[in-house]
Short mmCIF file of N, CA and C in Angstrom, two decimals:
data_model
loop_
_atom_site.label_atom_id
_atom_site.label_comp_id
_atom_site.label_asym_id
_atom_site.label_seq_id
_atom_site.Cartn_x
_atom_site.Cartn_y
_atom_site.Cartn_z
N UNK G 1 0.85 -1.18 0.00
CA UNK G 1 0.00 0.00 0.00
C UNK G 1 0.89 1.23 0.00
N UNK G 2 0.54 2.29 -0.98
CA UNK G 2 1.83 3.28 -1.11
C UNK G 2 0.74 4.50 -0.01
N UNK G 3 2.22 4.66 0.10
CA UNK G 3 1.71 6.30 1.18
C UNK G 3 1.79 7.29 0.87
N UNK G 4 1.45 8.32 1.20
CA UNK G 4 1.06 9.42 0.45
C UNK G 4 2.72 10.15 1.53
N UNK G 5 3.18 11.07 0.29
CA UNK G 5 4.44 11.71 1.21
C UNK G 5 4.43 12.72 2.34
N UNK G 6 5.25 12.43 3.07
CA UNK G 6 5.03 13.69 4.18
C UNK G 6 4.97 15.11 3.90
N UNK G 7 3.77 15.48 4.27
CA UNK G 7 3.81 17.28 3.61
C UNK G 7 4.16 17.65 5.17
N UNK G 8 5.60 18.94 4.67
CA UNK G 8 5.53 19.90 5.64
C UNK G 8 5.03 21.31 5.93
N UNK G 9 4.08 21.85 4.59
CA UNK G 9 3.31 22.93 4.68
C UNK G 9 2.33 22.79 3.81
N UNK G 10 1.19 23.62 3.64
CA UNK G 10 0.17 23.44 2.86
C UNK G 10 0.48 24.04 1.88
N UNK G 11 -0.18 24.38 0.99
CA UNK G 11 0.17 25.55 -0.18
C UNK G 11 -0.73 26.62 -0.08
N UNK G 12 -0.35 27.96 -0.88
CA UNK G 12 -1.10 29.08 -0.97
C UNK G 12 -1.56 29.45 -2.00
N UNK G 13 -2.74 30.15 -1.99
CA UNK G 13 -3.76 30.61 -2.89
C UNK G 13 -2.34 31.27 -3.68
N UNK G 14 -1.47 31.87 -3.64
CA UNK G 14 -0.44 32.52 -4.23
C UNK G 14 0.18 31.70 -5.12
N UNK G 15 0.49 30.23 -4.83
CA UNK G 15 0.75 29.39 -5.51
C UNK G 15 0.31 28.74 -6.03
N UNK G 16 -0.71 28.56 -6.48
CA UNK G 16 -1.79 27.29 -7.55
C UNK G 16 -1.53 28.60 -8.93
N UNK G 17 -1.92 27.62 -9.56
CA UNK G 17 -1.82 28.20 -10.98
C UNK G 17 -2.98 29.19 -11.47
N UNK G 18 -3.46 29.87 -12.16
CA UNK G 18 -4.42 30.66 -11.98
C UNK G 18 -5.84 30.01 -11.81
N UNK G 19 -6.54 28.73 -12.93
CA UNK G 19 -7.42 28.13 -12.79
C UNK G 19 -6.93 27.09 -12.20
N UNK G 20 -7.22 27.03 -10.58
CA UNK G 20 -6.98 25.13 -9.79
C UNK G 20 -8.01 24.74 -9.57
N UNK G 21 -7.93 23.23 -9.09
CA UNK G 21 -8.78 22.24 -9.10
C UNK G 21 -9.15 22.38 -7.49
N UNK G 22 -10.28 21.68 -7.43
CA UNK G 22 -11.22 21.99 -5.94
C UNK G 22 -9.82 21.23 -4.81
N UNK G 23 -9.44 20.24 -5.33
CA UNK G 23 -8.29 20.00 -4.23
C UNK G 23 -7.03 20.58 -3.96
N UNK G 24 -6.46 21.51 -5.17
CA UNK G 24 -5.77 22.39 -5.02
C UNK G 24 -6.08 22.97 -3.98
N UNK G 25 -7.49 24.29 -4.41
CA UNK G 25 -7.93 24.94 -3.79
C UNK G 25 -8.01 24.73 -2.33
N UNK G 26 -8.57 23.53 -2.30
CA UNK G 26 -8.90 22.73 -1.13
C UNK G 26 -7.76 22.96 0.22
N UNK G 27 -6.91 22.35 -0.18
CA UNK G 27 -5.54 22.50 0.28
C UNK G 27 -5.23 23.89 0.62
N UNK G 28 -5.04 24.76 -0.14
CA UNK G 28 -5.03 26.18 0.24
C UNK G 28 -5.99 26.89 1.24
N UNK G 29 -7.00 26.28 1.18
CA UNK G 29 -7.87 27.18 1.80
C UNK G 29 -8.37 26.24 3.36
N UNK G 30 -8.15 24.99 3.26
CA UNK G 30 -8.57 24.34 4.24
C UNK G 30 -7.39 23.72 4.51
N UNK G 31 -6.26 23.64 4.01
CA UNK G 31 -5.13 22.29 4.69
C UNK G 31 -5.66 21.08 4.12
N UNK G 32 -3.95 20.38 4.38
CA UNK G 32 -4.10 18.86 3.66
C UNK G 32 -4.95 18.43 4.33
N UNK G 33 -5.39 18.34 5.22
CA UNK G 33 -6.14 17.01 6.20
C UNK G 33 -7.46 17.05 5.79
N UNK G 34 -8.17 18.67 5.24
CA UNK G 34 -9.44 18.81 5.01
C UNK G 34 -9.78 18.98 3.68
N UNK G 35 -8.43 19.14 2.99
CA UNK G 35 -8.64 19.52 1.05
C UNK G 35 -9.82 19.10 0.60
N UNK G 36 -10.53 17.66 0.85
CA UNK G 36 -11.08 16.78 -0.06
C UNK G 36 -12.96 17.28 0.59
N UNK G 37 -12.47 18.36 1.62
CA UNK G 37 -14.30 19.01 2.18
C UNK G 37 -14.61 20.36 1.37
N UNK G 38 -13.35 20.54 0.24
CA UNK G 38 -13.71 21.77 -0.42
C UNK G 38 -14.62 21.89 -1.22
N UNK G 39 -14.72 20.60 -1.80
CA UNK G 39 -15.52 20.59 -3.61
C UNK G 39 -17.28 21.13 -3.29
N UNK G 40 -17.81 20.21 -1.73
CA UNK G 40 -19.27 20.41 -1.72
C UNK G 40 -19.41 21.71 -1.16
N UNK G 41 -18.46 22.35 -0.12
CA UNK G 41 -18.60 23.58 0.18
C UNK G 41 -18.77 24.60 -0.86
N UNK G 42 -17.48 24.49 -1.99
CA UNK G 42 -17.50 25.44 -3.00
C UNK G 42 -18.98 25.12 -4.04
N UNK G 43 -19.23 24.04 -3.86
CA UNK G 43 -20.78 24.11 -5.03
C UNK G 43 -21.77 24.29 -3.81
N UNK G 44 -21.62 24.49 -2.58
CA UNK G 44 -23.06 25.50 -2.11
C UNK G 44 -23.01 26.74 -2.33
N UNK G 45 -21.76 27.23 -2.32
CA UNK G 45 -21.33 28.44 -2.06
C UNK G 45 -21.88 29.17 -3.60
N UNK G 46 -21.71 28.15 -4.98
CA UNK G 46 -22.09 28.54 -6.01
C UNK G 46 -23.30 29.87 -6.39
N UNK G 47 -23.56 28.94 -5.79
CA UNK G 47 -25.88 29.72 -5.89
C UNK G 47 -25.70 31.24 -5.53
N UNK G 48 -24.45 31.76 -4.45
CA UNK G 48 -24.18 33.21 -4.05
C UNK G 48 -23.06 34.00 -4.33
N UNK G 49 -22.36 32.88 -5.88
CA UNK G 49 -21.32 33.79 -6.75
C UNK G 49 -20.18 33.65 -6.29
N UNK G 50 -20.22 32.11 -5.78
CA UNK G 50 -18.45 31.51 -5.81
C UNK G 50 -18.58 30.74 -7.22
N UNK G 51 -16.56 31.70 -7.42
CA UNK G 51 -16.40 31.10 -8.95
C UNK G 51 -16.90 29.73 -9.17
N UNK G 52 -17.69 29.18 -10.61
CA UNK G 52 -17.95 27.92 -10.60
C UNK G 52 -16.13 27.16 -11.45
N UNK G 53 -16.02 25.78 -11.81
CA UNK G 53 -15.55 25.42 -12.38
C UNK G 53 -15.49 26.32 -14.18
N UNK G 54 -14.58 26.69 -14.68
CA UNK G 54 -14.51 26.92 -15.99
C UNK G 54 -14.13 25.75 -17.39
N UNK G 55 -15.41 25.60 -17.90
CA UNK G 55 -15.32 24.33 -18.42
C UNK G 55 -13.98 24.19 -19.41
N UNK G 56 -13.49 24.99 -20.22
CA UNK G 56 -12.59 25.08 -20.99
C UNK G 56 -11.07 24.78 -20.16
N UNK G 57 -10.59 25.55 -18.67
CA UNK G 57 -9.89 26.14 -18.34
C UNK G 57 -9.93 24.70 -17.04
N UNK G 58 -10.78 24.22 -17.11
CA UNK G 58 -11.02 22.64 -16.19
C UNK G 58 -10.46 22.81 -14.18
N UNK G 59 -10.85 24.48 -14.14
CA UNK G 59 -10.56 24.75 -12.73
C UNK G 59 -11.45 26.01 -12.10
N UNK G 60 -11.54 26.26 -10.68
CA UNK G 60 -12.04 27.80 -10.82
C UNK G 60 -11.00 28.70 -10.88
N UNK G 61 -11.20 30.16 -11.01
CA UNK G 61 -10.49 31.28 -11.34
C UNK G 61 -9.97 31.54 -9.80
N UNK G 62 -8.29 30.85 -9.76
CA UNK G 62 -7.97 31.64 -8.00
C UNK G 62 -8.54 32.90 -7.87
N UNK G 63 -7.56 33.89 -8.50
CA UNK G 63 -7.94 35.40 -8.03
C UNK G 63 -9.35 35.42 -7.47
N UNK G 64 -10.86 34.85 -8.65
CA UNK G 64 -12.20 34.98 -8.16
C UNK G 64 -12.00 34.58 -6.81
N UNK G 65 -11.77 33.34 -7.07
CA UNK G 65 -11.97 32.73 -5.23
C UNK G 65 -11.95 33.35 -3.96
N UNK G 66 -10.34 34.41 -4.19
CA UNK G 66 -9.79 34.51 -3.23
C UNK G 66 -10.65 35.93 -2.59
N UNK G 67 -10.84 36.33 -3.65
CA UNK G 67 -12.10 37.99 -3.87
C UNK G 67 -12.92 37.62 -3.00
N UNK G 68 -13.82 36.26 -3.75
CA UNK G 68 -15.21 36.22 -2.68
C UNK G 68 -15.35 35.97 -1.52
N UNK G 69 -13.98 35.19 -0.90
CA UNK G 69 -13.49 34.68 0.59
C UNK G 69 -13.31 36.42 0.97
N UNK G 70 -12.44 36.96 0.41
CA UNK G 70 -12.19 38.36 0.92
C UNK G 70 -13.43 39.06 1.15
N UNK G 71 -14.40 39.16 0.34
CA UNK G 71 -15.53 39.67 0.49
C UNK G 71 -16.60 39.25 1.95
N UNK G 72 -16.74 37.74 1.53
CA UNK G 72 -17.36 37.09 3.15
C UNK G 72 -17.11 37.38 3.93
N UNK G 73 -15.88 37.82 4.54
CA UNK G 73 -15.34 37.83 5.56
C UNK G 73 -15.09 39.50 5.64
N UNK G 74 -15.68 40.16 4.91
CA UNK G 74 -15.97 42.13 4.97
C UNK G 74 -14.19 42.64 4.84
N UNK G 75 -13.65 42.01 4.17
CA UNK G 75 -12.00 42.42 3.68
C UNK G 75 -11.68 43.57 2.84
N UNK G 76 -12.84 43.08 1.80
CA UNK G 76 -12.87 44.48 0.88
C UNK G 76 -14.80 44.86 1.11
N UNK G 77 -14.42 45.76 -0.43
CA UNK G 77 -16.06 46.37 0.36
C UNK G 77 -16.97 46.20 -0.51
N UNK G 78 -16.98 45.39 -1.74
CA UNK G 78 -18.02 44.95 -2.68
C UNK G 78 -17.75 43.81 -3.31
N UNK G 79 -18.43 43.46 -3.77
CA UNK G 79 -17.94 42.06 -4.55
C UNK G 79 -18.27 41.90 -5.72
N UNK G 80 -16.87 41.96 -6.54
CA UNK G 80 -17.14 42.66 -8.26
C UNK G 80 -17.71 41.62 -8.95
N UNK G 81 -18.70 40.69 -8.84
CA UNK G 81 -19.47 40.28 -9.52
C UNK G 81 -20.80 40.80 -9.99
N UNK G 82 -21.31 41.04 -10.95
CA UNK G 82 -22.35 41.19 -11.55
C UNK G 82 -23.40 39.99 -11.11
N UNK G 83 -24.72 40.54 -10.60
CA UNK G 83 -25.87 39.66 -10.42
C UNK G 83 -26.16 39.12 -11.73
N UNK G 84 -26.79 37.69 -11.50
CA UNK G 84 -27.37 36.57 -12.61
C UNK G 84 -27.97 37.87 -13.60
N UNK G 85 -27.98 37.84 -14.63
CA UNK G 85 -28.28 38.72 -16.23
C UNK G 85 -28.34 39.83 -15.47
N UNK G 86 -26.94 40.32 -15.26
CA UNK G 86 -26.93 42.10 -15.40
C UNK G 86 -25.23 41.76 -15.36
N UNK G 87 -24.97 41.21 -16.51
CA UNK G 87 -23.42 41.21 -17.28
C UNK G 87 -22.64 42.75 -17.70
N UNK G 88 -23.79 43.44 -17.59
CA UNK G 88 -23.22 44.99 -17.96
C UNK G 88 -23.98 45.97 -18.07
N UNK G 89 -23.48 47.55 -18.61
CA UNK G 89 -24.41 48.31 -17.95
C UNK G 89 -25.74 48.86 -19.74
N UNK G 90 -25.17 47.39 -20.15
CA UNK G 90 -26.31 47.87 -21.26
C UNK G 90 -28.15 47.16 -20.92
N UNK G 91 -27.75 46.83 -20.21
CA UNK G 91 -29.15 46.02 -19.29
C UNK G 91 -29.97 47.68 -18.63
N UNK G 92 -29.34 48.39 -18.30
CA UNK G 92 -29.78 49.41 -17.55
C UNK G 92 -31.04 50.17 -18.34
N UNK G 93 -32.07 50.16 -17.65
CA UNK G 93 -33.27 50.88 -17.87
C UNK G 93 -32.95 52.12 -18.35
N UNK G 94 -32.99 52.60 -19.70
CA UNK G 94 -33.14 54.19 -19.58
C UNK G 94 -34.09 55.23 -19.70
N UNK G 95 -34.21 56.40 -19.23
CA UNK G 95 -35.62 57.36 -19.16
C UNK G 95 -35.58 57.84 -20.37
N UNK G 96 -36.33 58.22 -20.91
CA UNK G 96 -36.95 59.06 -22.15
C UNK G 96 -36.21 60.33 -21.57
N UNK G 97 -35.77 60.90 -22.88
CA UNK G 97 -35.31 61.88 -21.73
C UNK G 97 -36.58 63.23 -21.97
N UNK G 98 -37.28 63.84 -21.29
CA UNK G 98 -37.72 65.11 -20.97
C UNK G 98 -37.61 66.26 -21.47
N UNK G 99 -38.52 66.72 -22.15
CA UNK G 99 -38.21 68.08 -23.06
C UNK G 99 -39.06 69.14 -22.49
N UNK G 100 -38.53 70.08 -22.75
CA UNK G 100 -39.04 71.21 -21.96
C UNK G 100 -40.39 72.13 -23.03
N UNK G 101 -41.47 72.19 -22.52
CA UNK G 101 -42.53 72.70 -23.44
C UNK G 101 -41.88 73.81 -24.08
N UNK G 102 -42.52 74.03 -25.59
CA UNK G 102 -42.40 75.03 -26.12
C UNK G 102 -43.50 75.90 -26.22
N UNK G 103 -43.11 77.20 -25.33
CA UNK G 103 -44.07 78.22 -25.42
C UNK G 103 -43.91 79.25 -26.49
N UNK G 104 -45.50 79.49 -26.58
CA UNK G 104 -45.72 80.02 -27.82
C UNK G 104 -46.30 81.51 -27.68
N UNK G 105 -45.81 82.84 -28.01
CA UNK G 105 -46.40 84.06 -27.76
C UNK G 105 -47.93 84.05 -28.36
N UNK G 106 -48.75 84.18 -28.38
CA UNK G 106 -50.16 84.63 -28.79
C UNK G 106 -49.94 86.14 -29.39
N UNK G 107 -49.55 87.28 -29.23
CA UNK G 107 -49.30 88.40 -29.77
C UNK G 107 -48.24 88.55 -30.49
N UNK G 108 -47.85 87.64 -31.36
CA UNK G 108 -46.99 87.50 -32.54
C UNK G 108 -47.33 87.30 -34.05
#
């Protein structure tokens, strides 16, 4: 039975490659002992705009990750994701814009 090698530190969100895998991540964010409790945490977390997996890129986006942990925890002060369909600001309602009556002299 092979053993898995002795780790003497975990790794850091600084060090995974830009798109890592939930056990990467795992590891970074929870330690070796708990890596493998990341994957169901990160797909609850989904539904409230933790990066999902990127199908092409076959990982989530560190930087995202590390944003929305920063965010949970009130680190920074917004969280630059865009809500479900409002991708940009061409979604935005605009007013008609308002014209000002034209008055007309009667003694002309």
């Amino acid at each position: 039975m092979a053993r898995e090698p002795t780790r003497f530190r975990n790794r850091t969100l600084a060090e995974l490659p830009l798109f890592a895998t939930d056990e990467e991540l795992g590891e970074a964010v929870l330690g070796w002992e708990r890596r493998k409790q990341f994957r169901p945490l990160a797909e609850l977390h989904e539904r409230s705009g933790f990066p999902a997996i990127h199908p092409a890129w076959g990982g989530r986006y560190v930087p995202a990750v590390k944003q929305y942990l920063d965010h949970m925890y009130a680190l920074v002060e917004r969280i630059p994701f865009a809500p479900l369909g409002k991708e940009g600001a061409f979604h935005v309602e605009r007013k008609k814009p308002v014209r000002a009556p034209v008055k007309h002299n009667a003694g002309e």
